[in-house]
Coordinates of C-alpha atoms and ligand atoms in Angstrom, one line a residue:
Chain A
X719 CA 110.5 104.3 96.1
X720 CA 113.3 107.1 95.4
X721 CA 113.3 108.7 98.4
X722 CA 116.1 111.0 98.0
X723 CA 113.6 113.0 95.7
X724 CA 111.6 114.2 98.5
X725 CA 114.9 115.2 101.0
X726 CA 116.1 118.6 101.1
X727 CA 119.7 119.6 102.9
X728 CA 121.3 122.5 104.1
X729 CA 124.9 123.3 105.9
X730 CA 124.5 124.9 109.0
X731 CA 127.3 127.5 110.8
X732 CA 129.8 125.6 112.5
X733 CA 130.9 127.1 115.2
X734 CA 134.9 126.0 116.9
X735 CA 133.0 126.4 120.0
X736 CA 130.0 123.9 119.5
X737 CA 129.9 121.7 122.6
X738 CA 128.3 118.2 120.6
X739 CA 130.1 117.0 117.4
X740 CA 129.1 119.3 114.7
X741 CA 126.9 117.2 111.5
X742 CA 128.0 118.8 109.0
X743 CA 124.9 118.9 106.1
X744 CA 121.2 118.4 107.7
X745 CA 118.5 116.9 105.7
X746 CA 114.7 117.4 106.2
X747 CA 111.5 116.7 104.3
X748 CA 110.0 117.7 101.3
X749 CA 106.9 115.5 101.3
X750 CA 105.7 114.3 97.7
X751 CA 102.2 117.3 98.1
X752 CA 104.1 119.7 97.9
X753 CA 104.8 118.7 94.5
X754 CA 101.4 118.0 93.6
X755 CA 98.9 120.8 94.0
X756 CA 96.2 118.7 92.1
X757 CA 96.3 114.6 92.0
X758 CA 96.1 113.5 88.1
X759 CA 93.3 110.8 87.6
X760 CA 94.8 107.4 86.3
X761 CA 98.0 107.3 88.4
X762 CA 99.5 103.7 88.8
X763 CA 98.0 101.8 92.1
X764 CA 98.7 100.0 94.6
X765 CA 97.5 96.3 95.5
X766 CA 95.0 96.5 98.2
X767 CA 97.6 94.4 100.6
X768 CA 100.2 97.1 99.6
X769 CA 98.2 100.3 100.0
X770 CA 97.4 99.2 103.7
X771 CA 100.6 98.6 104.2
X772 CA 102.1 101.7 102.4
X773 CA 99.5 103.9 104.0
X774 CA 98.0 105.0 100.2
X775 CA 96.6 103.4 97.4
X776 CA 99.2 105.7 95.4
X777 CA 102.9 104.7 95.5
X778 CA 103.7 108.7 94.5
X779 CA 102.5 109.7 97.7
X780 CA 104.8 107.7 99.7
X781 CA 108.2 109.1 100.5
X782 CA 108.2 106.4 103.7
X783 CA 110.6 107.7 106.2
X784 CA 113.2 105.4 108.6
X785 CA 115.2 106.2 111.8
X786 CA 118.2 105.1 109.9
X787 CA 117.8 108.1 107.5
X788 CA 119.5 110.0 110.7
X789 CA 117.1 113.4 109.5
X790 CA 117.1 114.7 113.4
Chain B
X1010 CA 75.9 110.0 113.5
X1011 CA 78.3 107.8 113.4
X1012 CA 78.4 104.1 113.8
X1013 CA 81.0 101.9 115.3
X1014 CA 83.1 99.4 113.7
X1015 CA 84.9 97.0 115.6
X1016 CA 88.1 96.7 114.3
X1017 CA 91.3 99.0 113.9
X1018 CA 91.9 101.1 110.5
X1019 CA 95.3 99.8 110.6
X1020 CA 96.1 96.3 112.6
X1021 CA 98.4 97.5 115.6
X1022 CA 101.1 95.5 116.9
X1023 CA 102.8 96.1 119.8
X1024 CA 105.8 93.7 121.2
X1025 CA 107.2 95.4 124.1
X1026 CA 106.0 96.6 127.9
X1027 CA 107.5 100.0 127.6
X1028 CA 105.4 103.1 129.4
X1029 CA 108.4 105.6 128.4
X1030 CA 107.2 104.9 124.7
X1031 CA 103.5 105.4 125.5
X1032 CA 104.6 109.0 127.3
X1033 CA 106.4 109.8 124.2
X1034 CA 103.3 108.6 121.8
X1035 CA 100.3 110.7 124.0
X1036 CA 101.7 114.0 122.1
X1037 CA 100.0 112.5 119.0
X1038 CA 96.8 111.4 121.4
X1039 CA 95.8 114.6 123.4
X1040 CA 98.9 117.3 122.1
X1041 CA 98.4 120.2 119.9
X1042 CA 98.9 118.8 116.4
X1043 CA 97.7 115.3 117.7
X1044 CA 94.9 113.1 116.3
X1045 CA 91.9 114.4 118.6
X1046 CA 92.9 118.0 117.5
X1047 CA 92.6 117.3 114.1
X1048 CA 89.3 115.5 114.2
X1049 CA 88.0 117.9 116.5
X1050 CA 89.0 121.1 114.7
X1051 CA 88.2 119.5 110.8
X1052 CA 84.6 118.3 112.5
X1053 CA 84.0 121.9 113.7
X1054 CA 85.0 123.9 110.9
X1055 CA 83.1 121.5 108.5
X1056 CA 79.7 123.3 109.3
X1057 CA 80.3 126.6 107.7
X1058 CA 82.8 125.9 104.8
X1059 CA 81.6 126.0 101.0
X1060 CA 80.0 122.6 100.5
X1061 CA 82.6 121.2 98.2
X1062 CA 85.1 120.8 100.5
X1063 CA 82.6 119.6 103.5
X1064 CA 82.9 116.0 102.5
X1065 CA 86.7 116.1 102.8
X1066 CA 86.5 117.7 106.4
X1067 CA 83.8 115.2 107.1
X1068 CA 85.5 112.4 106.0
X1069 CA 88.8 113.3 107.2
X1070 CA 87.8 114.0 110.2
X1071 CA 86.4 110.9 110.5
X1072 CA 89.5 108.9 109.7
X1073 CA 91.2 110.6 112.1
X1074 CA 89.2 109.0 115.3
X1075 CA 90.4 105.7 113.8
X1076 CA 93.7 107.2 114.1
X1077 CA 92.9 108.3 117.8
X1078 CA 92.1 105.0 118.2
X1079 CA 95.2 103.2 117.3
X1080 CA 97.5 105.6 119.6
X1081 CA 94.6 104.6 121.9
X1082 CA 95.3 101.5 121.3
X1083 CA 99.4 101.8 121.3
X1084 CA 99.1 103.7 124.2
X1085 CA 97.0 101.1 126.3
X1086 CA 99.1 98.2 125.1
X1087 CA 102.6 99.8 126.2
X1088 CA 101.2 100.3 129.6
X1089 CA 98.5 97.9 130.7
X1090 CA 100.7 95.9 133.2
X1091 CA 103.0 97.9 133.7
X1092 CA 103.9 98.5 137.5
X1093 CA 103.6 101.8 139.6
X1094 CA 107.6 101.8 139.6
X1095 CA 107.9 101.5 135.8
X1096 CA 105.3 104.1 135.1
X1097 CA 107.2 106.8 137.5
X1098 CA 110.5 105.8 135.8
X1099 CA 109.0 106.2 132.7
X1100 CA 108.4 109.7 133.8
X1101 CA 104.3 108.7 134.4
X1102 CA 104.3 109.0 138.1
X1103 CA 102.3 111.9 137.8
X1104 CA 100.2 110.5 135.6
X1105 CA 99.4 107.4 137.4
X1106 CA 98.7 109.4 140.4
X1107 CA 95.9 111.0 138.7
X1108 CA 94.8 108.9 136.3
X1109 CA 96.1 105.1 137.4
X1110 CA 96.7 103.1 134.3
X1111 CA 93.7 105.1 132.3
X1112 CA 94.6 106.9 129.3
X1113 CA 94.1 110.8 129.5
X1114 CA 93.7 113.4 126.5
X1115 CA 97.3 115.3 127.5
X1116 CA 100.9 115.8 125.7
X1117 CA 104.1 113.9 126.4
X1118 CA 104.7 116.2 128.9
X1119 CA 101.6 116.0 130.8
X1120 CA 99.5 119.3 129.3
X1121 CA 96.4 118.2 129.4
X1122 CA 94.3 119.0 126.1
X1123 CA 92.7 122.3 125.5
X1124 CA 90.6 123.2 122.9
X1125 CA 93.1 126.2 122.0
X1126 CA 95.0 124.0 120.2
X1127 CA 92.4 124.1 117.1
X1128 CA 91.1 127.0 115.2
X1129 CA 88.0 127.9 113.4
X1130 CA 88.0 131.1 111.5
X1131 CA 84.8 131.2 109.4
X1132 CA 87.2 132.1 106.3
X1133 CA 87.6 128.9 104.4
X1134 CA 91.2 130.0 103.2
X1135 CA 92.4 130.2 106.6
X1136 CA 90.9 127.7 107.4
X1137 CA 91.9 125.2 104.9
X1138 CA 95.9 126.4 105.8
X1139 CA 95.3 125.7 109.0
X1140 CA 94.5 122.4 108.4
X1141 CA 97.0 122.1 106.0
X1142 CA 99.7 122.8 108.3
X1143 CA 98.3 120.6 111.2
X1144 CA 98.6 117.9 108.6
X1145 CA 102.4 119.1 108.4
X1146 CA 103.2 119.2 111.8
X1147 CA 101.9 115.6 112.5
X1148 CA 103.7 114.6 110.0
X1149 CA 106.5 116.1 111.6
X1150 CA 105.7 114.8 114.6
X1151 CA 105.4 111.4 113.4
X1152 CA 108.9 111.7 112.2
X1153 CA 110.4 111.9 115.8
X1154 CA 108.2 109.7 117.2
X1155 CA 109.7 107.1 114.8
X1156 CA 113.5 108.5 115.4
X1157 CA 112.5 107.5 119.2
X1158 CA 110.6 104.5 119.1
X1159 CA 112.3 101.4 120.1
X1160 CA 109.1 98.7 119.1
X1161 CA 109.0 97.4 116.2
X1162 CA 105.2 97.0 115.8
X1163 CA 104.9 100.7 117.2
X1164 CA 107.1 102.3 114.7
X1165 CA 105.2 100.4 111.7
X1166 CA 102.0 101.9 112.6
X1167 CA 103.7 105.1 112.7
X1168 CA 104.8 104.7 109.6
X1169 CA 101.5 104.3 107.8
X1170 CA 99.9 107.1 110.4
X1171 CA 102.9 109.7 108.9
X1172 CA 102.2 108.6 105.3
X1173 CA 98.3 109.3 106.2
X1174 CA 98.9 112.7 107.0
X1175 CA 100.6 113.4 103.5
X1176 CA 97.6 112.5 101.9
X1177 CA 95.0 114.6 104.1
X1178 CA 97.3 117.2 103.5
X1179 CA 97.0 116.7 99.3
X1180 CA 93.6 116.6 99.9
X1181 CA 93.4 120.0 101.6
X1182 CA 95.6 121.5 99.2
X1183 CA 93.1 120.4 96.4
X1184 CA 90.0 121.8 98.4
X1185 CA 92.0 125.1 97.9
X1186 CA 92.7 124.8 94.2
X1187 CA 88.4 123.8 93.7
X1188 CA 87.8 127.0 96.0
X1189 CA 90.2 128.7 93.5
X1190 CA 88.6 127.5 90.5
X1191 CA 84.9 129.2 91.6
X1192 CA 86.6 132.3 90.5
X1193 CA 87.5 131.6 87.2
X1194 CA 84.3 129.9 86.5
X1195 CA 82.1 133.5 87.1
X1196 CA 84.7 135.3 85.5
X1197 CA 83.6 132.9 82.2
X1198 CA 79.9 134.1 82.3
Chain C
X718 CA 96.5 78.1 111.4
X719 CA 95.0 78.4 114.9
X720 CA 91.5 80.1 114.8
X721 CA 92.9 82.9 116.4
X722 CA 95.2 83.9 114.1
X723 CA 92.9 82.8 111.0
X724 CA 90.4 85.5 112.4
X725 CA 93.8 88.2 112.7
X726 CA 94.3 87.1 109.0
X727 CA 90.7 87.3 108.0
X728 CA 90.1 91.1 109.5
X729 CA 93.2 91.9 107.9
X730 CA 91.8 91.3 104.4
X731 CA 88.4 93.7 105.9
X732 CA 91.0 96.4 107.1
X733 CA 92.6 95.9 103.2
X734 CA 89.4 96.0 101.4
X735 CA 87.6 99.2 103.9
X736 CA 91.1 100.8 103.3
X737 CA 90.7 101.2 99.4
X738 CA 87.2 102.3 100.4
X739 CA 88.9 105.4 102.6
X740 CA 91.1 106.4 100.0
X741 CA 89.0 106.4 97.1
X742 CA 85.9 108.2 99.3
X743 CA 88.8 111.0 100.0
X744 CA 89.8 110.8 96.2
X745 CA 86.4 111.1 94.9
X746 CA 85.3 114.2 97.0
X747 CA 88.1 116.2 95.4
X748 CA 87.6 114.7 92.4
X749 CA 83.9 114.2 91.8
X750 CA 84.0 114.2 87.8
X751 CA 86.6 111.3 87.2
X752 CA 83.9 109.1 86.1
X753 CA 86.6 106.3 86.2
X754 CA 87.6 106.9 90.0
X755 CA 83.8 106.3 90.5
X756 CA 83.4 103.7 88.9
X757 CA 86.0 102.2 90.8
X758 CA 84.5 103.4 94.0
X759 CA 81.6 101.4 93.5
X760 CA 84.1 98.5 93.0
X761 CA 85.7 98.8 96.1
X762 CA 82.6 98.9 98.1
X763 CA 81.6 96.1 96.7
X764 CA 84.1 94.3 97.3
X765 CA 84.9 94.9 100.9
X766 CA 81.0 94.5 101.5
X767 CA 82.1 90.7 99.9
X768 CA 84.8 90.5 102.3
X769 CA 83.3 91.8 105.2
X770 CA 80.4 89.3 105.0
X771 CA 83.2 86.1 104.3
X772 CA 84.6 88.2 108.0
X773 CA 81.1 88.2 109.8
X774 CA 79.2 85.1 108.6
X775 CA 82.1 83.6 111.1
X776 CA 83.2 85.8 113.8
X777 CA 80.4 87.9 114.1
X778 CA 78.9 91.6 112.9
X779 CA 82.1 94.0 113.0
X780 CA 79.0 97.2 113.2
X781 CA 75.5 97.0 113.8
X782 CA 74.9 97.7 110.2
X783 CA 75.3 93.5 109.5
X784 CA 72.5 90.7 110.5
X785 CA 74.2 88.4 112.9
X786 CA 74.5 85.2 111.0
X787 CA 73.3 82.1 113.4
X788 CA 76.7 80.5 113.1
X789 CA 77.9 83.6 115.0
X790 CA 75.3 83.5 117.4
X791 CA 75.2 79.9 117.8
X792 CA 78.6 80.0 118.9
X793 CA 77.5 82.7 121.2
X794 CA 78.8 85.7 119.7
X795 CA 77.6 89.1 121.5
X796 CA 78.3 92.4 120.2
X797 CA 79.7 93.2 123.6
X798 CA 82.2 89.8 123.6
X799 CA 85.6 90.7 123.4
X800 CA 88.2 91.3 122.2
X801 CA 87.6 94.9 121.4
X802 CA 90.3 96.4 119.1
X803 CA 91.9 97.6 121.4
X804 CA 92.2 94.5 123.2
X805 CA 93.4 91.9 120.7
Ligands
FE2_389 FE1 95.5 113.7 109.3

């Protein structure tokens, strides 16, 4: 799963005057829908083990999101 | 009707005795863009939508009691012996006051549930956005509850609840392309 | 394996099998002429029907849609007996 492909950034002002260490680029979600108005019939599956586990039977629709991405 | 089956959509496993974690978690159980919202509101609306999109309200709404379930189940499991002194410096004192170890349909701050949180416009465009962005913000939701959650087992069910909503909200976005598509087919006659 | 964990391990492979059910019934009602998406539909159900029964032929009816088998309730399986799901 590339999940890069589904992150979006921005740079926010950075004020001198900003009490908590300033992150300098944030990152929030573009889920894989938004690209995908229709699903296509015939996209590649999932095992049945894997698509419980995943959350879909489609691997596309997974953009699987961790803590340790730091998004908030 | 419906008829019960049990077992979990998703087996739930939870490692640790940790009431502050089931506070946080009861914004998806009894908040505003939690799970009884959504079937509540997609169970309503379902009555007076064009019929093809009433099978994806139904069944949606439907999958998403199983989902009230496992943060029923979450929920319970973070706090069942947990003592008065953990729940209060969990921030559940209130709570237990009034409820003891029960669950209750309320927020992570203690708002109990109101059926304001859900709309039902009789215009299957709005309706469908609506729904559509519930499915967003419990996404979004989803996402700090798993930036906050400290259990392992907790944070892998949220995991595959989050990647749940992305698909509902697919599915809503297609009901709006079929609605779209009843136009174009009178305009062929 | 302790029976406990055989029956986790069993359910598991219900949950897997009902799950492809969800998705597909959700696919399906958006998509209700891919003839192929039905035909694998029909699959699915059958399959976690298959699965379901290898489930409650031993532990016992997961709904009240399934005949108890008399293994179940000669080992005195009740629809009431825990655990409930949200107990186990
Ligand atoms: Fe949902």
């Amino acid at each position: 799963m590339n999940q890069s492909q589904f992150r979006g950034t921005f740079r926010p002002y950075v004020s001198p005057r900003d009490p908590c260490p300033p992150i300098l680029e944030k990152t929030f979600v573009l889920p894989p829908q938004l690209f995908t108005n229709f699903q296509k019939p015939g996209l590649p599956q999932n095992s049945p083990e894997e698509a419980l586990k995943q959350g879909s039977l489609w691997p596309q629709f997974v953009d699987g999101f961790y803590r340790e991405e730091g998004i908030s | 009707m419906w008829v019960y089956e049990k077992k979990l959509l998703y087996p739930v496993e939870v490692t640790t005795c940790n009431p502050m974690l089931a506070k946080y978690l009861m914004e998806q159980y009894g908040g505003a863009d939690g799970e009884l919202a959504a079937a509540l509101r997609y169970m309503n609306q379902r009555y007076t939508v064009p019929d093809k999109v009433i099978g994806v309200l139904t069944d949606i709404s439907t999958e998403e009691f199983s989902h009230l379930e496992m943060l029923a189940t979450m929920i319970y499991k973070l706090t069942k012996d947990a003592t008065p002194e953990q729940l209060e410096k969990a921030g559940l004192g209130a709570h237990f006051v009034n409820h003891g170890h029960s669950l209750f349909y309320e927020n992570a701050g203690g708002v109990p549930f109101t059926a304001t949180y859900i709309q039902s416009k009789g215009d299957p465009i709005a309706d469908l956005y609506e729904d559509i962005a519930a499915e967003e913000k419990a996404r979004a939701t989803y996402q700090w509850l798993i930036d906050i959650s400290d259990d392992p087992g907790v944070s892998d069910a949220l995991r595959f609840l989050r990647e749940r909503e992305n698909i509902h909200s697919l599915r809503f976005r297609e009901s709006v392309e079929i609605l779209k598509e009843e136009r174009d087919r009178k305009k062929i006659f | 394996m302790n029976p406990q964990e055989e029956e986790w391990q069993l359910l598991k492979k219900v949950q897997q099998a009902d799950f492809v059910v969800v998705e597909l019934t959700l696919y399906t009602d958006t998509h209700p002429n891919d003839m192929e998406a039905i035909q694998q539909w029909r699959e699915a159900i059958k399959e976690a029907a298959k699965v379901r029964r290898q489930y409650e032929s031993r532990f016992g009816p997961l709904s009240l849609l399934s005949v108890p088998s008399t293994q179940a309730i000669e080992v005195g399986w009740h629809w009431n007996s825990t655990p409930w799901p949200w107990q186990r």
